[in-house]
XYZ file of N, CA, C and O in Angstrom:
676
model
N 52.429 -52.859 -32.012
C 51.163 -53.610 -32.744
C 51.261 -55.289 -32.057
O 52.246 -55.204 -32.569
N 50.157 -55.446 -31.787
C 50.439 -57.305 -31.225
C 50.188 -57.669 -32.815
O 49.490 -57.694 -34.123
N 51.245 -59.023 -32.590
C 51.810 -59.260 -34.028
C 51.241 -60.910 -33.842
O 50.406 -61.148 -33.221
N 50.603 -61.385 -34.677
C 50.163 -62.919 -35.330
C 50.644 -63.667 -36.505
O 50.777 -63.028 -37.115
N 50.265 -65.268 -36.308
C 51.362 -65.764 -36.803
C 49.687 -65.950 -38.217
O 49.872 -66.281 -39.495
N 48.880 -66.576 -37.890
C 47.383 -67.068 -38.491
C 46.039 -65.853 -37.656
O 45.710 -66.213 -36.762
N 45.748 -64.938 -38.224
C 44.597 -64.085 -37.944
C 43.476 -64.767 -38.491
O 43.585 -64.493 -40.007
N 41.916 -63.935 -38.885
C 41.180 -64.024 -39.061
C 39.669 -62.724 -38.371
O 39.978 -62.732 -37.099
N 39.033 -62.133 -39.264
C 39.095 -60.565 -38.749
C 37.438 -61.076 -39.291
O 36.304 -61.617 -40.216
N 36.247 -60.541 -38.034
C 34.928 -60.328 -38.117
C 34.683 -59.392 -38.217
O 34.796 -58.430 -37.032
N 34.340 -59.036 -39.285
C 33.775 -57.145 -38.874
C 31.881 -56.905 -39.244
O 31.413 -57.705 -39.719
N 32.125 -56.937 -37.745
C 30.383 -55.991 -37.649
C 29.924 -55.244 -37.709
O 30.255 -53.901 -37.775
N 29.330 -55.568 -39.298
C 29.681 -54.084 -39.992
C 28.900 -52.504 -39.942
O 29.526 -51.627 -40.124
N 27.238 -53.054 -38.899
C 26.662 -52.281 -39.132
C 27.379 -51.601 -37.630
O 27.735 -50.175 -37.410
N 28.627 -52.274 -36.752
C 28.546 -51.495 -35.645
C 30.415 -50.595 -36.050
O 30.179 -49.426 -35.612
N 30.824 -51.571 -37.199
C 32.398 -50.363 -37.582
C 31.137 -48.759 -38.093
O 32.119 -47.734 -38.164
N 30.698 -49.315 -39.282
C 30.148 -47.753 -39.963
C 29.390 -47.104 -38.650
O 29.867 -45.945 -39.076
N 29.062 -47.409 -37.827
C 27.963 -46.479 -36.935
C 28.813 -45.565 -36.605
O 29.552 -44.572 -36.047
N 30.073 -46.457 -35.497
C 31.574 -46.087 -35.012
C 32.279 -44.625 -35.789
O 32.737 -44.262 -35.575
N 32.290 -45.621 -37.015
C 33.076 -44.204 -38.423
C 32.438 -43.246 -38.924
O 32.788 -42.118 -38.263
N 30.979 -43.689 -38.728
C 30.303 -42.377 -38.617
C 30.307 -41.001 -37.743
O 30.357 -40.052 -37.980
N 30.261 -41.941 -36.718
C 30.243 -40.576 -34.935
C 31.266 -40.539 -35.219
O 31.967 -39.176 -34.748
N 33.031 -40.470 -36.107
C 34.285 -39.822 -35.774
C 34.080 -39.664 -37.216
O 35.104 -38.582 -37.991
N 33.296 -39.607 -37.881
C 33.497 -38.446 -39.224
C 34.311 -38.929 -40.254
O 35.048 -37.983 -41.245
N 34.356 -40.163 -40.001
C 35.953 -40.960 -41.192
C 34.371 -41.747 -41.991
O 33.230 -42.546 -41.806
N 34.766 -42.010 -43.146
C 34.195 -43.651 -44.044
C 35.726 -44.721 -44.200
O 37.070 -44.099 -44.272
N 35.517 -45.923 -43.712
C 35.959 -46.826 -44.040
C 36.975 -47.074 -45.183
O 35.553 -47.127 -46.632
N 38.107 -47.569 -45.628
C 38.504 -47.759 -46.586
C 38.680 -48.711 -46.910
O 39.857 -49.215 -46.026
N 37.855 -49.984 -47.556
C 37.620 -51.561 -47.079
C 39.035 -51.818 -48.208
O 39.565 -53.105 -47.282
N 39.400 -51.304 -49.176
C 40.271 -51.305 -49.792
C 41.824 -51.749 -49.012
O 43.142 -52.501 -48.791
N 42.222 -50.322 -48.306
C 43.414 -49.936 -47.051
C 43.388 -50.798 -45.984
O 44.439 -51.246 -45.630
N 41.743 -50.978 -45.643
C 41.617 -52.275 -44.823
C 42.271 -53.325 -44.480
O 42.602 -53.958 -44.142
N 41.603 -54.226 -45.353
C 42.469 -55.802 -45.911
C 44.032 -55.690 -46.144
O 44.383 -56.122 -45.629
N 44.343 -54.494 -46.709
C 46.004 -54.222 -46.995
C 46.617 -54.527 -45.853
O 47.569 -55.080 -45.616
N 46.331 -53.580 -44.759
C 46.428 -53.292 -43.434
C 46.332 -54.537 -42.700
O 47.140 -54.995 -41.862
N 45.156 -55.842 -42.549
C 44.750 -56.566 -41.244
C 45.617 -57.891 -42.279
O 46.689 -58.765 -42.016
N 45.694 -57.923 -43.650
C 46.905 -59.022 -44.344
C 48.126 -58.216 -44.143
O 48.677 -59.824 -43.509
N 48.382 -57.385 -44.080
C 50.289 -56.861 -43.958
C 50.475 -57.174 -42.283
O 51.448 -57.246 -41.478
N 49.286 -56.404 -40.985
C 50.226 -56.170 -40.416
C 49.536 -57.732 -39.107
O 50.414 -57.311 -37.982
N 49.115 -58.239 -39.548
C 48.713 -59.333 -38.607
C 48.356 -60.919 -39.321
O 47.780 -62.246 -38.293
N 48.447 -60.845 -40.529
C 48.625 -62.203 -41.607
C 47.537 -62.522 -41.464
O 46.955 -64.343 -40.889
N 46.258 -61.850 -41.521
C 45.194 -62.062 -41.876
C 44.817 -62.902 -42.633
O 44.979 -62.388 -44.187
N 44.306 -63.788 -42.433
C 43.916 -64.691 -43.551
C 42.191 -65.232 -44.388
O 41.965 -65.688 -45.359
N 41.432 -64.502 -43.262
C 40.498 -64.537 -44.129
C 39.345 -63.257 -43.205
O 39.566 -62.878 -42.315
N 38.791 -62.057 -44.198
C 38.061 -61.540 -44.027
C 36.498 -61.363 -44.090
O 36.632 -61.763 -44.858
N 35.769 -61.293 -42.306
C 34.479 -62.417 -42.602
C 33.591 -60.938 -42.488
O 34.105 -59.827 -41.426
N 33.019 -60.220 -43.235
C 32.151 -59.145 -42.995
C 30.611 -59.636 -42.931
O 30.245 -59.794 -43.657
N 30.011 -59.302 -41.793
C 28.732 -59.344 -41.781
C 27.454 -58.141 -41.834
O 27.822 -57.250 -40.876
N 26.489 -58.752 -42.913
C 25.856 -56.887 -43.227
C 25.086 -57.817 -43.206
O 24.590 -58.594 -43.809
N 23.845 -56.285 -42.890
C 22.271 -56.514 -43.711
C 22.742 -56.772 -45.138
O 23.483 -55.919 -45.787
N 22.015 -57.305 -46.470
C 21.859 -57.161 -47.343
C 20.173 -56.615 -47.716
O 19.297 -57.141 -48.332
N 20.690 -54.906 -48.144
C 19.713 -54.348 -48.435
C 19.437 -54.771 -50.340
O 20.331 -54.816 -50.615
N 17.960 -54.449 -50.008
C 17.256 -54.981 -51.958
C 17.820 -53.837 -52.406
O 16.797 -52.741 -52.997
N 18.734 -52.734 -52.319
C 19.086 -51.645 -53.403
C 20.484 -51.737 -54.098
O 21.214 -52.591 -53.873
N 20.179 -51.398 -55.328
C 21.536 -51.769 -56.174
C 22.801 -50.795 -55.459
O 23.713 -51.950 -55.754
N 22.343 -49.531 -55.469
C 24.348 -48.944 -54.377
C 24.505 -50.113 -53.522
O 25.475 -50.229 -54.219
N 23.931 -50.957 -53.015
C 24.181 -52.108 -51.076
C 24.805 -52.965 -52.279
O 25.685 -53.480 -51.524
N 23.568 -53.187 -53.455
C 24.895 -54.952 -54.123
C 25.807 -54.373 -54.773
O 26.539 -55.280 -55.070
N 25.771 -53.318 -55.556
C 27.155 -53.042 -56.499
C 28.626 -53.150 -54.842
O 29.258 -53.603 -54.826
N 28.274 -52.076 -53.683
C 29.078 -52.638 -53.100
C 29.241 -53.693 -52.278
O 30.883 -53.693 -52.271
N 29.037 -54.638 -51.892
C 28.881 -56.055 -51.628
C 29.922 -56.596 -52.500
O 30.355 -57.518 -51.761
N 29.638 -56.371 -54.118
C 30.483 -56.699 -54.666
C 31.259 -56.405 -54.982
O 32.125 -57.247 -55.231
N 31.611 -54.835 -54.782
C 33.459 -55.038 -54.724
C 34.051 -55.513 -53.493
O 35.180 -55.797 -53.271
N 33.049 -55.829 -52.150
C 33.661 -55.925 -51.179
C 34.089 -57.750 -51.658
O 35.209 -57.860 -51.238
N 32.989 -58.252 -51.887
C 33.697 -59.293 -52.551
C 34.861 -59.745 -53.409
O 35.735 -60.567 -53.424
N 35.206 -58.962 -54.705
C 35.979 -58.604 -55.517
C 37.144 -58.255 -54.692
O 38.130 -58.643 -55.563
N 37.189 -57.831 -53.945
C 38.869 -57.085 -52.977
C 39.045 -58.638 -52.169
O 40.350 -58.853 -51.621
N 38.149 -59.582 -51.701
C 38.618 -60.560 -50.670
C 38.039 -61.200 -49.654
O 38.097 -61.638 -48.875
N 36.451 -59.942 -49.237
C 35.705 -60.380 -48.358
C 34.887 -61.461 -48.227
O 34.537 -61.514 -49.483
N 34.469 -62.270 -47.397
C 33.656 -63.288 -46.860
C 32.296 -62.355 -46.573
O 32.242 -61.855 -45.687
N 30.985 -62.711 -47.778
C 30.547 -62.116 -46.787
C 29.419 -63.062 -46.203
O 29.341 -63.998 -46.813
N 28.490 -62.254 -45.052
C 27.748 -63.067 -44.054
C 26.488 -62.155 -44.457
O 27.269 -60.757 -43.611
N 25.133 -62.593 -44.882
C 24.068 -61.376 -44.943
C 22.947 -61.989 -44.814
O 23.058 -63.560 -44.584
N 21.677 -61.080 -44.122
C 21.062 -61.904 -44.356
C 19.836 -60.372 -44.584
O 20.709 -58.991 -44.446
N 18.048 -60.914 -44.328
C 17.498 -59.495 -44.889
C 16.952 -58.654 -43.182
O 17.957 -59.314 -41.968
N 17.305 -57.476 -43.543
C 16.571 -56.672 -42.392
C 15.020 -56.727 -41.958
O 14.272 -56.925 -42.816
N 15.113 -57.466 -40.612
C 13.997 -57.371 -40.035
C 13.531 -56.082 -39.975
O 14.064 -55.750 -38.518
N 11.676 -56.145 -39.679
C 10.978 -54.864 -39.705
C 9.962 -54.945 -38.748
O 8.887 -56.383 -39.175
N 10.239 -54.982 -37.361
C 9.268 -55.360 -36.443
C 8.443 -54.547 -36.590
O 6.782 -54.581 -36.290
N 8.162 -52.831 -36.700
C 7.531 -52.344 -36.475
C 8.201 -51.251 -37.686
O 8.709 -51.087 -38.262
N 7.191 -50.059 -38.011
C 7.665 -49.086 -39.107
C 9.010 -48.379 -38.306
O 10.077 -47.528 -38.864
N 9.304 -48.490 -36.884
C 9.708 -47.512 -36.005
C 11.337 -48.614 -35.738
O 12.270 -47.770 -35.450
N 10.881 -49.988 -35.897
C 11.944 -50.900 -35.092
C 12.621 -50.908 -36.413
O 11.534 -52.508 -37.071
N 13.810 -51.567 -36.462
C 14.613 -52.242 -37.284
C 15.863 -53.122 -36.934
O 16.497 -52.445 -35.880
N 15.502 -54.080 -37.498
C 16.377 -55.049 -36.572
C 17.326 -56.284 -37.595
O 17.187 -56.979 -38.498
N 18.521 -56.434 -37.131
C 19.796 -57.125 -38.000
C 20.781 -57.601 -37.321
O 21.963 -56.918 -37.971
N 20.469 -58.060 -35.887
C 22.222 -58.361 -35.789
C 22.314 -59.661 -35.977
O 22.062 -61.003 -36.137
N 23.939 -59.019 -35.391
C 24.496 -60.825 -36.293
C 25.729 -61.039 -34.693
O 26.875 -61.417 -35.096
N 25.261 -60.956 -33.516
C 26.656 -61.391 -32.316
C 25.762 -62.772 -32.795
O 27.309 -63.512 -32.691
N 25.003 -63.539 -32.856
C 25.036 -65.067 -32.941
C 26.108 -65.779 -34.436
O 26.581 -66.229 -33.739
N 25.845 -64.903 -35.378
C 26.584 -65.008 -36.331
C 28.113 -65.781 -36.266
O 28.915 -66.151 -35.845
N 28.218 -64.177 -36.048
C 29.832 -64.144 -35.119
C 30.634 -65.074 -34.225
O 31.302 -65.664 -34.391
N 29.550 -65.051 -32.912
C 30.286 -66.267 -32.133
C 30.077 -67.504 -32.458
O 31.276 -68.300 -32.685
N 29.532 -67.979 -33.652
C 29.237 -69.286 -34.313
C 30.207 -69.261 -34.414
O 30.829 -70.637 -34.741
N 30.663 -68.472 -35.942
C 31.528 -68.632 -37.078
C 32.996 -68.962 -36.000
O 33.738 -69.418 -36.317
N 33.223 -67.927 -34.691
C 34.477 -67.678 -34.207
C 34.963 -69.178 -33.868
O 36.027 -69.407 -33.678
N 33.627 -69.899 -33.553
C 34.200 -71.003 -32.377
C 34.287 -72.372 -33.482
O 34.986 -72.903 -33.040
N 33.173 -72.322 -34.700
C 33.481 -73.096 -35.122
C 34.717 -72.979 -36.339
O 36.052 -73.842 -36.479
N 35.441 -71.784 -36.248
C 37.096 -71.615 -36.973
C 38.006 -71.467 -35.999
O 38.562 -71.117 -36.434
N 37.357 -71.772 -34.851
C 39.053 -71.732 -33.796
C 39.859 -72.108 -34.330
O 41.385 -72.053 -33.750
N 39.498 -73.122 -34.429
C 40.920 -73.629 -35.040
C 41.839 -73.800 -36.147
O 43.004 -74.163 -36.444
N 41.382 -72.460 -37.296
C 41.833 -72.258 -37.965
C 43.117 -70.867 -37.865
O 43.406 -70.000 -38.549
N 42.822 -69.945 -36.776
C 43.059 -69.092 -36.323
C 44.113 -68.962 -34.883
O 43.406 -70.334 -33.879
N 45.140 -68.228 -34.621
C 45.768 -68.036 -33.395
C 45.186 -66.833 -32.433
O 45.081 -66.428 -31.618
N 45.080 -66.183 -33.941
C 44.000 -64.649 -33.519
C 42.570 -63.803 -33.900
O 43.286 -64.717 -35.198
N 42.040 -63.633 -32.863
C 40.431 -63.086 -33.812
C 40.714 -61.593 -33.935
O 41.262 -60.931 -32.886
N 40.463 -60.533 -34.838
C 40.259 -59.643 -34.601
C 39.673 -59.583 -35.234
O 38.455 -59.497 -35.864
N 38.414 -58.612 -33.785
C 36.848 -57.950 -33.751
C 36.911 -57.014 -34.357
O 37.610 -55.546 -33.273
N 36.069 -56.095 -35.369
C 35.523 -54.677 -35.464
C 34.501 -55.090 -34.749
O 33.308 -55.313 -35.902
N 34.002 -54.277 -33.491
C 32.783 -54.214 -33.069
C 33.248 -53.596 -31.624
O 34.176 -54.270 -31.262
N 31.982 -52.596 -31.263
C 32.648 -52.387 -29.796
C 31.279 -52.835 -28.921
O 31.379 -52.805 -27.457
N 30.599 -53.577 -29.651
C 29.482 -54.687 -28.263
C 29.763 -55.541 -27.192
O 30.731 -56.322 -27.374
N 29.372 -54.719 -26.030
C 30.220 -55.507 -25.252
C 29.589 -57.004 -25.128
O 29.889 -58.030 -23.976
N 28.492 -57.440 -25.719
C 27.788 -58.996 -26.234
C 29.210 -59.518 -26.489
O 28.877 -60.619 -26.024
N 29.701 -59.388 -26.866
C 31.381 -60.632 -27.673
C 31.850 -60.404 -26.269
O 32.964 -61.364 -26.676
N 31.893 -60.078 -25.179
C 33.185 -59.805 -24.060
C 33.056 -61.009 -23.737
O 33.735 -61.993 -23.432
N 32.142 -62.083 -23.416
C 32.273 -63.700 -22.763
C 32.633 -64.188 -23.873
O 33.524 -65.113 -23.484
N 32.235 -64.439 -25.671
C 33.222 -65.337 -26.294
C 34.437 -64.627 -26.609
O 35.429 -65.612 -26.635
N 34.558 -63.590 -26.146
C 36.664 -63.520 -26.100
C 36.886 -63.536 -25.454
O 37.820 -64.031 -25.285
N 36.440 -64.094 -24.003
C 37.253 -63.919 -22.727
C 36.981 -66.163 -22.996
O 38.363 -65.858 -22.484
N 36.123 -66.645 -23.360
C 36.529 -67.707 -23.427
C 37.109 -68.714 -24.259
O 37.777 -69.277 -24.013
N 37.728 -67.561 -25.591
C 38.495 -67.836 -26.772
C 39.491 -67.912 -26.335
O 40.862 -68.102 -26.483
N 39.917 -66.493 -25.342
C 41.481 -66.417 -24.376
C 41.678 -67.060 -23.822
O 42.542 -68.170 -23.500
N 40.435 -68.051 -22.709
C 41.166 -69.032 -21.453
C 40.810 -70.608 -22.060
O 41.439 -71.283 -21.682
N 39.307 -70.793 -22.451
C 39.757 -72.302 -23.715
C 40.466 -72.508 -24.899
O 40.991 -74.535 -24.528
N 40.590 -71.526 -25.697
C 41.518 -71.928 -27.032
C 43.030 -71.452 -27.291
O 43.630 -71.343 -27.444
N 43.187 -70.445 -25.958
C 44.133 -69.670 -25.505
C 44.588 -68.544 -27.147
O 45.850 -68.691 -27.870
N 43.611 -67.826 -27.695
C 43.806 -67.096 -28.445
C 43.854 -66.073 -27.992
O 43.816 -64.952 -27.112
N 44.665 -64.888 -29.136
C 44.362 -63.411 -28.994
C 43.663 -63.054 -29.404
O 42.911 -63.225 -30.267
N 43.135 -61.875 -28.764
C 42.016 -60.805 -29.396
C 42.041 -59.618 -29.244
O 42.845 -58.932 -28.342
N 41.720 -58.764 -30.833
C 41.995 -58.161 -30.856
C 41.596 -57.638 -31.502
O 40.547 -57.703 -32.316
N 40.808 -55.843 -31.121
C 39.876 -55.333 -31.350
C 39.954 -54.053 -31.661
O 40.366 -53.276 -31.346
N 38.812 -54.087 -32.701
C 39.198 -52.575 -33.359
C 37.528 -51.744 -33.328
O 36.619 -52.439 -33.392
N 38.071 -50.414 -32.766
C 36.302 -49.875 -32.788
C 36.890 -48.346 -33.015
O 37.755 -48.077 -32.780
N 35.977 -47.825 -31.971
C 36.185 -46.044 -31.543
C 35.864 -45.389 -30.133
O 35.525 -46.395 -29.669
N 36.374 -45.026 -29.602
C 36.612 -44.578 -28.010
C 35.394 -44.574 -28.031
O 35.273 -44.683 -26.672
N 33.757 -43.550 -28.510
C 32.831 -43.890 -27.714
C 31.508 -45.083 -28.396
O 30.671 -44.833 -28.113
N 32.942 -45.928 -29.124
C 31.482 -46.671 -29.521
C 31.777 -48.151 -28.796
O 31.606 -49.152 -29.743
N 32.246 -48.380 -27.911
C 32.713 -49.243 -27.279
C 32.914 -49.744 -25.882
O 32.628 -48.969 -25.359
N 32.471 -51.025 -25.501
C 31.699 -51.182 -23.931
C 33.235 -51.377 -23.749
O 34.163 -52.340 -24.411
N 33.362 -51.420 -21.909
C 34.550 -51.565 -21.245
C 35.231 -53.021 -21.290
O 35.909 -53.258 -21.154
N 33.731 -53.565 -21.029
C 33.443 -55.162 -20.765
C 34.594 -55.590 -22.109
O 35.363 -56.480 -21.788
N 33.873 -54.763 -23.025
C 35.116 -55.802 -24.432
C 36.573 -55.336 -24.291
O 38.005 -56.181 -24.910
N 36.764 -54.339 -24.043
C 38.214 -53.463 -23.599
C 39.094 -54.717 -22.548
O 40.473 -55.294 -23.211
N 38.685 -54.756 -21.658
C 38.706 -55.937 -20.517
C 38.972 -56.963 -21.338
O 39.798 -57.755 -20.567
N 38.314 -58.050 -22.080
C 38.501 -58.791 -22.172
C 39.398 -59.375 -23.697
O 40.119 -60.061 -23.720
N 39.665 -57.975 -24.230
C 41.063 -58.340 -25.347
C 42.652 -58.428 -24.811
O 42.212 -57.353 -23.839
N 43.257 -58.913 -26.386
C 44.275 -58.807 -24.790
C 45.429 -56.883 -25.473
O 46.385 -56.644 -25.344
N 43.937 -56.579 -26.795
C 44.683 -55.083 -27.190
C 43.904 -54.683 -27.850
O 42.571 -55.221 -28.456
N 43.112 -53.707 -27.884
C 42.323 -52.848 -28.385
C 43.182 -51.637 -29.054
O 43.584 -50.939 -28.541
N 42.586 -51.332 -30.521
C 42.761 -50.246 -30.827
C 41.465 -49.698 -31.586
O 40.478 -49.591 -31.859
N 41.629 -47.910 -31.658
C 41.123 -46.814 -32.224
C 41.610 -47.378 -33.217
O 42.597 -46.512 -33.960
N 39.895 -46.862 -34.204
C 40.685 -46.917 -35.669
C 40.587 -45.760 -36.239
O 41.585 -45.748 -37.277
N 40.722 -44.474 -35.422
C 41.277 -42.888 -35.846
C 42.514 -43.454 -35.979
O 43.310 -42.158 -36.260
N 43.411 -44.052 -35.446
C 44.698 -44.036 -35.013
C 45.405 -44.782 -36.670
O 46.171 -44.889 -36.570
N 44.752 -45.275 -37.059
C 45.024 -45.973 -38.526
C 44.775 -45.174 -39.829
O 43.786 -45.543 -40.560
N 45.437 -44.386 -40.143
C 44.412 -43.228 -41.119
C 44.890 -44.195 -42.795
O 43.408 -43.748 -44.248
N 44.901 -45.336 -42.600
C 45.471 -45.833 -43.581
C 44.435 -46.772 -43.963
O 43.600 -47.454 -45.412
N 43.423 -46.885 -43.076
C 42.384 -47.564 -42.966
C 40.742 -46.854 -42.789
O 39.985 -47.398 -43.306
N 40.706 -45.416 -42.888
C 39.588 -44.571 -43.462
C 40.130 -44.036 -44.532
O 41.431 -43.050 -44.439
N 39.109 -42.818 -44.401
C 38.581 -41.384 -45.120
C 38.454 -40.268 -44.322
O 37.133 -40.394 -43.905
N 38.647 -39.652 -44.200
C 37.820 -38.456 -43.796
C 36.484 -38.060 -44.735
O 36.807 -38.023 -46.039
N 35.239 -38.164 -44.137
C 34.666 -37.629 -44.907
C 34.131 -36.345 -44.705
O 34.584 -35.122 -44.442
N 33.696 -36.054 -46.502
C 33.440 -34.753 -46.824
C 32.150 -33.852 -46.443
O 30.757 -35.006 -46.078
N 32.340 -33.079 -45.209
C 31.598 -32.593 -44.730
C 31.012 -31.504 -45.653
O 31.723 -30.646 -46.091
N 30.012 -31.646 -45.723
C 28.848 -29.936 -46.654
C 28.929 -28.938 -45.822
O 29.393 -28.607 -44.917
N 30.212 -27.857 -46.778
C 29.612 -25.982 -46.304
C 28.767 -25.073 -46.438
O 27.693 -25.604 -47.678
N 28.196 -24.748 -45.670
C 27.204 -23.569 -45.385
C 27.398 -22.046 -46.856
O 28.482 -21.769 -46.541
N 26.152 -22.163 -47.673
C 27.080 -21.130 -48.464
C 25.793 -20.247 -48.472
O 24.593 -20.228 -47.816
């Protein structure tokens, strides 16, 4: 495990949830918080997500806030009835650069290869350690190559739970 003296986690919620869904697991956000704090001395837990306008999602976001996550939200953009968009690449990139004096390690929960350029520059220009968490089939090779260390979340059962799968009767 790559250790850190001071880290900030940047969590691309849509990417993390899609990765987890692909592996039939559900993220345990309390376990994830404790894991990042203990393993990487994480000081901030930044969670980037759409703010859906429904009660269950608002309750979920409130529970994350209570656990210590910093929420960065925006509305879902509906282009037409089939295209919904809420990309946080710019927000994560901007915040990672804005906060770069506050951490020596960036922990990114995303497999989006668009982040490769950011990670390369953080490493080269600011001497940052790069840790990426995702799942094996939801990550671009460019992001793995840009990281000091890549971890498949499936190897850390304390940060997820297996989803219950319905049985046929």
